XYZ file of C-alpha atoms in Angstrom:
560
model
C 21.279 53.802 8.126
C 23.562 51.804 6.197
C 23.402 51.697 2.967
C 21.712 48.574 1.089
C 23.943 45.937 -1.750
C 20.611 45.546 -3.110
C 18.976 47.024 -6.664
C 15.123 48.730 -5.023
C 12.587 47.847 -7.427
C 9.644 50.701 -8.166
C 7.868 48.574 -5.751
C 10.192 49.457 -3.052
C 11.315 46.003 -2.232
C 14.890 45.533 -2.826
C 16.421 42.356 -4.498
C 20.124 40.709 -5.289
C 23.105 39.232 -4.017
C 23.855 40.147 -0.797
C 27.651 41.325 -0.204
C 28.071 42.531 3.500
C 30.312 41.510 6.311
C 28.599 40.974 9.732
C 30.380 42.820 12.267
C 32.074 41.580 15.077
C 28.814 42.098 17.795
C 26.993 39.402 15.351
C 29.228 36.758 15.901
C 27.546 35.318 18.774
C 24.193 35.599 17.023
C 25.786 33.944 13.831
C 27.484 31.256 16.212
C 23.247 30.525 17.633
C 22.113 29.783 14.137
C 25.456 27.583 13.119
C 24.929 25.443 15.983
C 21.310 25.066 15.849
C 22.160 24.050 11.921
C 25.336 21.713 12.798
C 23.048 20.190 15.353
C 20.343 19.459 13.043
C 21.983 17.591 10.135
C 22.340 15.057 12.239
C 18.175 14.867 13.569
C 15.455 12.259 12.466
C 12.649 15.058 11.970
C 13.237 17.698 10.193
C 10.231 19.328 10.933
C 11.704 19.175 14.348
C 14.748 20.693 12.590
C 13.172 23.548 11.077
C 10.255 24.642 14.206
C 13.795 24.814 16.414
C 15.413 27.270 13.765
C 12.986 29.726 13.149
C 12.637 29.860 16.536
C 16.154 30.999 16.772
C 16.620 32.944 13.548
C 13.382 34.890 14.936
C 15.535 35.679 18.391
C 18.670 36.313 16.853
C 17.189 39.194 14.275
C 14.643 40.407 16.871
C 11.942 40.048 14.744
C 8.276 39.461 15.555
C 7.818 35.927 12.960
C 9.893 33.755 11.320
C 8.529 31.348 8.850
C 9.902 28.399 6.618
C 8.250 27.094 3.129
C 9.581 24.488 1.661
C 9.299 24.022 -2.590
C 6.870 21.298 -3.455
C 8.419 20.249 -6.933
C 5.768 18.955 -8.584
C 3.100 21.855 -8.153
C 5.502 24.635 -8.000
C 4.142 25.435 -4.411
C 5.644 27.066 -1.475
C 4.397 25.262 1.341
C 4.332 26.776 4.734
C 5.799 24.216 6.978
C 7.288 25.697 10.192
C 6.652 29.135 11.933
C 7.162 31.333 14.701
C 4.958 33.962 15.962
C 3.414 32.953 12.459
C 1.892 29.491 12.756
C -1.273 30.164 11.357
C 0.510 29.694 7.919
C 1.630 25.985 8.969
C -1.997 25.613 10.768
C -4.103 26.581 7.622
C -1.462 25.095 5.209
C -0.511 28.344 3.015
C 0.606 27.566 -0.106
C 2.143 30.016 -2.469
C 2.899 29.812 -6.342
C 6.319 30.420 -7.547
C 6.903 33.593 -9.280
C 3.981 35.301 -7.123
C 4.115 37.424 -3.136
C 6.564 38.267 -1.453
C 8.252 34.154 -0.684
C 7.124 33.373 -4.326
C 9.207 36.223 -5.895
C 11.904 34.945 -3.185
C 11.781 31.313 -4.968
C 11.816 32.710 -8.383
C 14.799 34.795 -8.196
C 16.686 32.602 -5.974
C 18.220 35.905 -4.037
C 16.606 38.018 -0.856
C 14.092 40.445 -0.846
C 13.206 42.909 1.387
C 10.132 44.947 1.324
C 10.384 48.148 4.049
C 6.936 48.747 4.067
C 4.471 45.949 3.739
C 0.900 46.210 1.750
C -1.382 44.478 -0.832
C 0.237 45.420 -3.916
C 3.472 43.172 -1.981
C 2.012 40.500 -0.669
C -0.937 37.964 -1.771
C -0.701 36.145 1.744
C -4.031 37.440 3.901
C -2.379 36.380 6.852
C 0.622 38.528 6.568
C -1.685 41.768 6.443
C -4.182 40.257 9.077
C -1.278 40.010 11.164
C -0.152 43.946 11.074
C 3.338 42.769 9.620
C 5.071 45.773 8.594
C 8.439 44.993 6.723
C 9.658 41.452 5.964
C 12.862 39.987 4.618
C 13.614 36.720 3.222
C 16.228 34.115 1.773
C 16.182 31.796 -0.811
C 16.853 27.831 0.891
C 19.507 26.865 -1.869
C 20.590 23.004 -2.431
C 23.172 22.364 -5.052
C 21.507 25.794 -6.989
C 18.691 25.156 -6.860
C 15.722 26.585 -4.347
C 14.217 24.019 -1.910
C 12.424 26.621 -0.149
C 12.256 30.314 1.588
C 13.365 31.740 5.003
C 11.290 34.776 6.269
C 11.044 36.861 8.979
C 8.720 39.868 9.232
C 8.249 42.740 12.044
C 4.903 44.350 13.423
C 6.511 47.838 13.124
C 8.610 49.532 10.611
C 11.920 47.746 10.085
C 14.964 49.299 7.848
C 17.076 45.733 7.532
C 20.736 46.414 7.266
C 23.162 44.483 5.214
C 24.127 42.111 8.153
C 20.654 41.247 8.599
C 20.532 39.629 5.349
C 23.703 38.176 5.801
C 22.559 36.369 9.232
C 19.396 35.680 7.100
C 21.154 34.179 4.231
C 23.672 32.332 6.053
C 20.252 30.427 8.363
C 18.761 29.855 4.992
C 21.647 28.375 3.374
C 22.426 25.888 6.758
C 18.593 25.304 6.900
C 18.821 24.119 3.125
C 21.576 21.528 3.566
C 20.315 19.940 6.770
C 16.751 19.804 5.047
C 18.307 18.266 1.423
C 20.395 15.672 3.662
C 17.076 15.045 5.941
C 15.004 14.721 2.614
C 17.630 12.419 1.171
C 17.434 10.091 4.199
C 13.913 10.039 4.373
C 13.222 8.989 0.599
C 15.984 6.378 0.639
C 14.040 4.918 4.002
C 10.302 5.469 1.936
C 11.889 3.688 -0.798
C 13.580 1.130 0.967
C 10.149 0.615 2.816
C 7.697 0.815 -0.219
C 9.858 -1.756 -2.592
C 9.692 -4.071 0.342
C 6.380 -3.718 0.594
C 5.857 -4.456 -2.775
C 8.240 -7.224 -3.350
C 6.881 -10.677 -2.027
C 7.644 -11.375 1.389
C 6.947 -15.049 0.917
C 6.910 -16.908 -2.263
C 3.535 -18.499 -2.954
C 3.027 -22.022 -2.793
C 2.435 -23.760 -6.251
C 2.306 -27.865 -6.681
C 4.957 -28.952 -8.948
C 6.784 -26.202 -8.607
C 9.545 -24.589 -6.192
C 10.958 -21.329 -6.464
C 13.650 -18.968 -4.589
C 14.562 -15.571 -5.052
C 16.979 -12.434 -3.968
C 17.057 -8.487 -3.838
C 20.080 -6.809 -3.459
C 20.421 -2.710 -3.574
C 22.786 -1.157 -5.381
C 25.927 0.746 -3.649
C 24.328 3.801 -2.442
C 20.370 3.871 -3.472
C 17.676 1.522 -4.394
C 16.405 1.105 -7.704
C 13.596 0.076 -9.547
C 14.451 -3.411 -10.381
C 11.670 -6.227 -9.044
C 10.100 -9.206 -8.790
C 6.337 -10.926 -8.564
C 4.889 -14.261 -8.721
C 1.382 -15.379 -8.079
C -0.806 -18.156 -9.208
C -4.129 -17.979 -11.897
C -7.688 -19.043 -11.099
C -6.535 -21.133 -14.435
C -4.105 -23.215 -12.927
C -1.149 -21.358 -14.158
C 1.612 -19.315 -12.597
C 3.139 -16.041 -13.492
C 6.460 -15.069 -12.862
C 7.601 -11.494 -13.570
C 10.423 -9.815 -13.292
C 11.464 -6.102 -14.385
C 13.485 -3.442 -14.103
C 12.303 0.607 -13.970
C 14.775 3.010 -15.456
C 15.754 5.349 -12.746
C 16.627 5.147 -9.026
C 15.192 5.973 -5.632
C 11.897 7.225 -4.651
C 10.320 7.381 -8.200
C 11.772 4.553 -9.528
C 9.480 2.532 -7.019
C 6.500 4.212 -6.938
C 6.609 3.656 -10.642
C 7.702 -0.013 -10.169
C 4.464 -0.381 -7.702
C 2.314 0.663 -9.963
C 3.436 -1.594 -12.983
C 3.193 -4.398 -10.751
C -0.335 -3.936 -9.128
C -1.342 -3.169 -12.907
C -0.017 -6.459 -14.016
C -1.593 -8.494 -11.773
C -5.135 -6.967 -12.863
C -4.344 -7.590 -16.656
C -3.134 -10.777 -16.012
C -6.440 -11.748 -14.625
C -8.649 -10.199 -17.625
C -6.453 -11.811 -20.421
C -4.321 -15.273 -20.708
C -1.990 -14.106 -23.313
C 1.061 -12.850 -22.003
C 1.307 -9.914 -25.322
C -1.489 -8.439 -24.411
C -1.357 -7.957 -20.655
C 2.488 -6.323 -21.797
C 0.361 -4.353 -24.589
C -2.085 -3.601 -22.134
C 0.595 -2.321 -19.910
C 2.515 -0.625 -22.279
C -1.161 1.836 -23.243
C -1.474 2.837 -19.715
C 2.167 3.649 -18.996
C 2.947 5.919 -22.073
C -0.818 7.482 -20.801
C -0.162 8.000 -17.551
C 3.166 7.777 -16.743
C 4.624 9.151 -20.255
C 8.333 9.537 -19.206
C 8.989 6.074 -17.572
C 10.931 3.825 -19.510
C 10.772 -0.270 -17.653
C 11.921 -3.775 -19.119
C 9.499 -6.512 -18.045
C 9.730 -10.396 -18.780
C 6.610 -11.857 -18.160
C 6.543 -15.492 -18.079
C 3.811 -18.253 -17.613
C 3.592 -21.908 -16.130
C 0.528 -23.788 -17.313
C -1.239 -26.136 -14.930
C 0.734 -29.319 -15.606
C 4.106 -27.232 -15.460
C 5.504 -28.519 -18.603
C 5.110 -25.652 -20.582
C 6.479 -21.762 -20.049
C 4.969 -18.786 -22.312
C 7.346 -16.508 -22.496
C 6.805 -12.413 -23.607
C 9.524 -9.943 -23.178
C 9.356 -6.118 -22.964
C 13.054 -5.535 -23.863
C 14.698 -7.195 -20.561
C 17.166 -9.972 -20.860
C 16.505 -13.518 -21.984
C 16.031 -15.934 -18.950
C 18.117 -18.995 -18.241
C 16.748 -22.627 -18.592
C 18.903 -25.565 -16.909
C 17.552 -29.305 -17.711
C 18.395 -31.979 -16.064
C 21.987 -33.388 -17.516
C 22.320 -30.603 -19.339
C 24.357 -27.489 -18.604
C 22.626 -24.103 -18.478
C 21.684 -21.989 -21.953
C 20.486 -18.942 -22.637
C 16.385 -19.711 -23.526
C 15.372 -19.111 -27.467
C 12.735 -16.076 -26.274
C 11.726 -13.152 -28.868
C 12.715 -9.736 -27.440
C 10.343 -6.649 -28.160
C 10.762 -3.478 -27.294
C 10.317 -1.701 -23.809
C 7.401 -0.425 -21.960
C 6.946 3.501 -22.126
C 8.533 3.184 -26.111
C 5.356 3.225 -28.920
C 5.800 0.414 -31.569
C 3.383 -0.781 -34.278
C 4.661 -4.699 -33.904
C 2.615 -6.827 -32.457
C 4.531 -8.140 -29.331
C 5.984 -12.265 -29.870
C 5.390 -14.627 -26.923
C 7.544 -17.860 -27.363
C 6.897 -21.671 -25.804
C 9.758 -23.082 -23.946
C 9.272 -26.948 -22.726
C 10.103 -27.328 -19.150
C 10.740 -31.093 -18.241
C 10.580 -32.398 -14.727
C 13.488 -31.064 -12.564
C 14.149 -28.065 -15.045
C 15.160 -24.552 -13.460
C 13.862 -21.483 -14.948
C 16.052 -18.503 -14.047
C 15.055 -14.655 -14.108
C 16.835 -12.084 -13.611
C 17.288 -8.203 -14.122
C 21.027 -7.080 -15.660
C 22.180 -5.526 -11.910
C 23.249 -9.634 -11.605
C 25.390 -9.980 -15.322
C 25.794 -6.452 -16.209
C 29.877 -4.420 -15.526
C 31.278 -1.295 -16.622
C 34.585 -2.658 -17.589
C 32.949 -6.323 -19.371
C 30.803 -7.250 -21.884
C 27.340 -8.268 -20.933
C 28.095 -11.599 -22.664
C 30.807 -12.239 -20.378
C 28.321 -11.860 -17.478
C 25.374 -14.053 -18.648
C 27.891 -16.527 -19.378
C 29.334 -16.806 -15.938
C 26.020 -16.849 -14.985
C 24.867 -20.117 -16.737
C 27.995 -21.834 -15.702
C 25.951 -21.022 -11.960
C 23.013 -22.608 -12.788
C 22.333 -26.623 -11.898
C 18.743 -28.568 -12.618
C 19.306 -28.090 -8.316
C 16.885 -26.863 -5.486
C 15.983 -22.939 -6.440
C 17.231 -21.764 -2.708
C 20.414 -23.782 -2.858
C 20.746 -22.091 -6.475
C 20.123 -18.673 -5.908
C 23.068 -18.744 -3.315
C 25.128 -20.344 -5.600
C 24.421 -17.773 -8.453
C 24.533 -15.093 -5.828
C 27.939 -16.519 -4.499
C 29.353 -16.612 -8.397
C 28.154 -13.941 -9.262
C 29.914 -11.936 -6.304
C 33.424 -12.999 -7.207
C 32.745 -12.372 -11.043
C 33.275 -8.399 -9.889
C 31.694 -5.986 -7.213
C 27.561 -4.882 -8.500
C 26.821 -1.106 -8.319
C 23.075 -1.706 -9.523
C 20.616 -3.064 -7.718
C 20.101 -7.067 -8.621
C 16.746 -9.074 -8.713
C 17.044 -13.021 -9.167
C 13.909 -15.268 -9.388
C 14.448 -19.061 -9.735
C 11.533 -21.593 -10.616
C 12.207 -25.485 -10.620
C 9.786 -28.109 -11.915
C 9.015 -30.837 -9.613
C 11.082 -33.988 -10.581
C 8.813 -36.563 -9.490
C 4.834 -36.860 -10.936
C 3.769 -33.082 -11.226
C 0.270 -32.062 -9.129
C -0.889 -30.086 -5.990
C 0.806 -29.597 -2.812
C -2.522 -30.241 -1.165
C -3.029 -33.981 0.946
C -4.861 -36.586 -0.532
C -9.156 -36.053 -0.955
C -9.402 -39.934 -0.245
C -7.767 -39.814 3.325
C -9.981 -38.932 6.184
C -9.821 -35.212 7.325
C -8.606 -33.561 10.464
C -5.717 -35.969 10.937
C -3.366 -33.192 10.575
C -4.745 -30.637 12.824
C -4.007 -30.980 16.790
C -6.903 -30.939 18.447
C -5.644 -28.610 21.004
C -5.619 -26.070 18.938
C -9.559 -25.367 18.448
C -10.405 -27.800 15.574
C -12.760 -30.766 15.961
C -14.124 -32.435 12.881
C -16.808 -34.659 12.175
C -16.383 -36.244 8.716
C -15.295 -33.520 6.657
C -16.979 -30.569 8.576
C -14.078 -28.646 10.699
C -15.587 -26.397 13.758
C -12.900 -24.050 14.427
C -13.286 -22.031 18.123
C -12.261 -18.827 17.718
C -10.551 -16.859 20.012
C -12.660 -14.821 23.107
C -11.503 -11.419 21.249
C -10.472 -10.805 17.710
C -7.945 -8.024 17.004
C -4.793 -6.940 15.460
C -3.027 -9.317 18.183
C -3.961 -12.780 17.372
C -5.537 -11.681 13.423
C -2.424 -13.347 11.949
C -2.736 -16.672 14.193
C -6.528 -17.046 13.313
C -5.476 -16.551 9.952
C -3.170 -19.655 9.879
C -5.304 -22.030 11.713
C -8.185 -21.572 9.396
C -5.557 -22.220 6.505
C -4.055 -24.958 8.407
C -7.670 -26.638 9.019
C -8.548 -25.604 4.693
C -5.306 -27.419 4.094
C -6.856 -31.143 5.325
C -9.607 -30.593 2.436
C -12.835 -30.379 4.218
C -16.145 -29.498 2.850
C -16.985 -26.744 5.348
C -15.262 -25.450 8.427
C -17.500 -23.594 10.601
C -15.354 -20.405 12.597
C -17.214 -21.541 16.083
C -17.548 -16.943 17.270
C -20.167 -17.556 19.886
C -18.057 -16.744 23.001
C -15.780 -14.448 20.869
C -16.714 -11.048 22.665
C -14.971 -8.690 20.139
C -13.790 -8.769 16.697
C -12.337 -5.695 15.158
C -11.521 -4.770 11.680
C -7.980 -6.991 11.553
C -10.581 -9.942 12.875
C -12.889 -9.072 9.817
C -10.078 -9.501 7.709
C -8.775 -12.967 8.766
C -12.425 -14.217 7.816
C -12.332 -13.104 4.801
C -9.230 -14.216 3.550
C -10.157 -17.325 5.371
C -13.597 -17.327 3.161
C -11.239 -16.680 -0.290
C -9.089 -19.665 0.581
C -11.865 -21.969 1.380
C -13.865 -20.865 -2.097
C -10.633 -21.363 -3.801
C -10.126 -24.699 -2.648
C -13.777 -26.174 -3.223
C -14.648 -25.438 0.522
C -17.153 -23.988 2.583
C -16.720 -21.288 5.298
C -19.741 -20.426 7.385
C -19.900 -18.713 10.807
C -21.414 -19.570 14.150
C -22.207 -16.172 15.941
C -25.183 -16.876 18.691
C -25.616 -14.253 20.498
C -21.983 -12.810 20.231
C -21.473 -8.983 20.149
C -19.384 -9.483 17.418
C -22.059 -9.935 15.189
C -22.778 -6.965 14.643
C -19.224 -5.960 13.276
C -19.826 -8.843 10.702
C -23.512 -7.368 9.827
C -21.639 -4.097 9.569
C -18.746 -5.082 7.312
C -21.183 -7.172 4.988
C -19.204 -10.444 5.920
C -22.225 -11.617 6.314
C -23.662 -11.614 2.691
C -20.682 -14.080 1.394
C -20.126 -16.326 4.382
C -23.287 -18.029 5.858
C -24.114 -17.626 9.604
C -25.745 -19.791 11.781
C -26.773 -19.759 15.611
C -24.297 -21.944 16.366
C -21.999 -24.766 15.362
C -24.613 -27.900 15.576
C -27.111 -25.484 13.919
C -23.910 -25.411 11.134
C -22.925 -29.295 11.205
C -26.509 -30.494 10.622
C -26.804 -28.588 7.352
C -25.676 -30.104 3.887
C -22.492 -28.372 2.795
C -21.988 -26.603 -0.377
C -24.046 -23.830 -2.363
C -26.896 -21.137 -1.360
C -28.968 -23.692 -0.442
C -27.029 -24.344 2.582
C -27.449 -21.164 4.021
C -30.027 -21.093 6.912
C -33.170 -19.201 7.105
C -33.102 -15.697 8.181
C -33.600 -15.333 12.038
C -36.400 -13.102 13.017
């Protein structure tokens, strides 16, 4: 038997750097688990990858299992991923702590191990005894020096593993580890790409007297944590936000999610801008106690003459008047989120005239390497007109571009004050309703009640299109609209939805949604879903039009 470049512990597993040369009858074994490697740095799924190469690393050591776990970071876990003639540890999602077992001690060590006889004292998998496994050997995954998982293989009878059967081992583990670190790469700059578009607005809300525009931009090479949010108050007002989390990638914007849902809460419990930043502040350095953000939160009162103004460390906004070239706003500057301080945070009162442009944006847009931040903001205000917000954030964007080329990521939020007589965006109260809803579409009125048909089935399909007709028909200003469901056949859960966001936009505009069900089967989906205890129902629409609008009292009397 050949001898062993490995130091046997009392334990009789053997541990350390392997140093053989495979001999020539291995290189068409060694050549099976390049290519299935090669091959697999360039595939979508790397579970795919992995179930394909212990597959192969099981055939080309003629062992009886092979099995992958890959390092979970966070929990210090070995997690069984992929197997052969082993998959009970993928199926019942083994899990194994560093530093412990056979793969544990593996991880810990970063080097192989071999054990030549296999028993409890070796191993505190069940499933590797269960299964009669006699002798195992296994491989660190290493990325860059660091572990990312373990490769294993195991036989059902006695096994003494030469020195070229760690080296085949090894050299599977350490093409297993790239193609898995470039997979992992890919798939976290695609999660990230995904979840900070989810999070960022995909359509600016609407706001009378004001129009805004904004842009995202990446950085070269990853995404960051810079974003953007604006949504209106019950009160009238409008927030703006903009930030920037330290970091990059994956992280970055889960932490940049968070901050922003959280922000949107606070904003609703409290109107001053300091506290929902002080507010934000507590819970980050509790729960997220090593992220580090800038935030600029900004407010537009109801007659959008006036902007509070609180800042978390992140650079003053821009303010362009009318006649007047661009400056830097007057704003006090505290310090960031995630950093403790005893000061009470400063919010400052900027008047914004008619036809005034409010610019935010996070340092990705001013900030280079080889000039001085001043430089940047400067070019930037020479950008900025009292102009249209989307014919201005191209023209900052297109400035901005020849100034120098970015490397981090950019976020750029422009508000403009209407110039005309400020107000709502809805029509006129005084002018009769339903003029500006085709009749074709489903939508008969009589005075200001709007009976909506809805569609013969309700689903994921059409949710989106029911959606916009009821906020078409709530944008005419009626007193109720009635959705007409009594030959709608099915409604599912998407269906459910549209109603109720239908129901929020009528209550937030002074209106009245009620339903019209009859005998429809999809009552029962609304009786299920409790739609039915916030939106009134009635037998059918004339049932609906002949009942005063507005208020419990409208509601009809329980059928029996």
């Amino acid at each position: 038997m050949p001898a062993f470049a490995f130091d046997h512990d009392d334990d009789g597993s053997a541990a350390g750097p392997p140093r053989p040369v495979a001999p020539p009858e291995w290189a068409e074994k060694l050549h099976d688990v390049q290519s299935i490697t090669d091959a697999a740095l360039s595939m979508l799924d790397p579970r795919a990858l992995l179930d394909v190469l212990v597959g192969r690393v099981r055939e080309a050591l003629e062992a009886d299992t092979a099995a992958i776990l890959l390092l979970d970071r966070r929990s210090r876990q070995l997690v069984a991923t992929a197997a052969s003639g082993l998959e009970e540890e993928v199926q019942q999602g083994v899990q194994i702590p560093v530093g412990r077992g056979f793969a544990g001690r593996i991880a810990a060590q970063g080097s192989p191990v071999i054990i030549d006889e296999v028993d409890h004292t070796k191993v505190i998998n069940p499933i590797l005894l269960e299964k009669g496994i006699r002798s195992l050997m296994g491989a660190p995954l290493l990325a860059e020096g660091k572990v990312v998982g373990v490769l294993h293989v195991g036989t059902l009878s006695p096994r003494a593993f030469a020195d070229h059967d760690v080296d085949l081992l090894q050299l599977a583990a350490d093409r297993a580890a790239v193609a898995v670190q470039a997979l992992t790469a890919q798939l976290d700059r695609a999660a990230t790409s995904a979840l900070q578009g989810s999070l960022l607005p995909s359509a600016l809300p609407a706001a009378g007297g004001l129009a805004m525009a904004a842009r995202y931009v990446p950085g070269s090479g990853h995404v960051g944590g810079d974003w953007y949010d604006v949504f209106p108050l019950p009160s009238g007002e409008v927030c703006a936000v903009i930030g920037d989390v330290a970091g990059t990638g994956l992280p970055a914007a889960v932490i940049m999610g968070r901050i922003r849902s959280v922000m949107r809460a606070y904003a609703l419990q409290t109107a001053d801008p300091a506290e929902v930043l002080d507010r934000l502040d507590r819970k980050m350095r509790y729960f997220e106690p090593d992220a580090l953000a800038t935030v600029l939160y900004t407010v537009v009162s109801p007659a959008r003459d006036q902007v509070r103004v609180c800042s978390a460390g992140h650079l003053p906004p821009i303010i362009a008047r009318s006649g007047e070239p661009a400056a830097v706003a007057e704003v006090a500057s505290d310090v960031l989120i995630g950093v403790s301080s005893r000061e009470r945070r400063q919010v400052s009162i900027l008047d914004f005239p008619r036809g005034a442009v409010l610019c935010l944006y996070t340092d990705g847009l001013v900030e280079r390497r080889d000039r001085p931040i001043d430089e940047g903001i400067g070019r930037l205000c020479a950008a900025i007109t009292a102009q249209d917000p989307e014919a201005g954030c191209a023209a900052v964007m297109a400035a901005m571009a020849g100034y120098s080329p970015h490397t981090d990521d950019i976020a750029l939020l422009m508000l403009r004050r209407a110039p005309g007589e400020p107000g709502g965006s809805g029509p006129d109260s005084s002018q009769p309703a339903g003029t500006g809803t085709a009749p074709d579409r489903g939508v008969r009125w009589s005075g200001r009640h709007a009976v909506v048909t809805m569609p013969a089935e309700m689903d994921i399909t059409n949710a989106s299109g029911v959606s916009d007709l009821l906020a078409a028909v709530a944008g005419e200003s009626p007193e109720v609209i009635t959705a007409d469901m009594t030959a709608t056949a099915f409604c599912d859960s998407s269906g459910v939805n549209a109603l109720a966001r239908a129901h929020e936009l009528a209550a937030a505009g002074g209106c009245e949604l009620r339903l019209a069900l009859g005998d429809s089967p999809a009552a029962r989906i609304i009786q299920l879903t409790g739609l039915d205890q916030i939106v009134p129902v009635y037998r059918d629409a004339e049932q609906s039009l002949a009942t005063p609008g507005n208020g419990p009292d409208s509601r009809p009397a329980p059928s029996t």
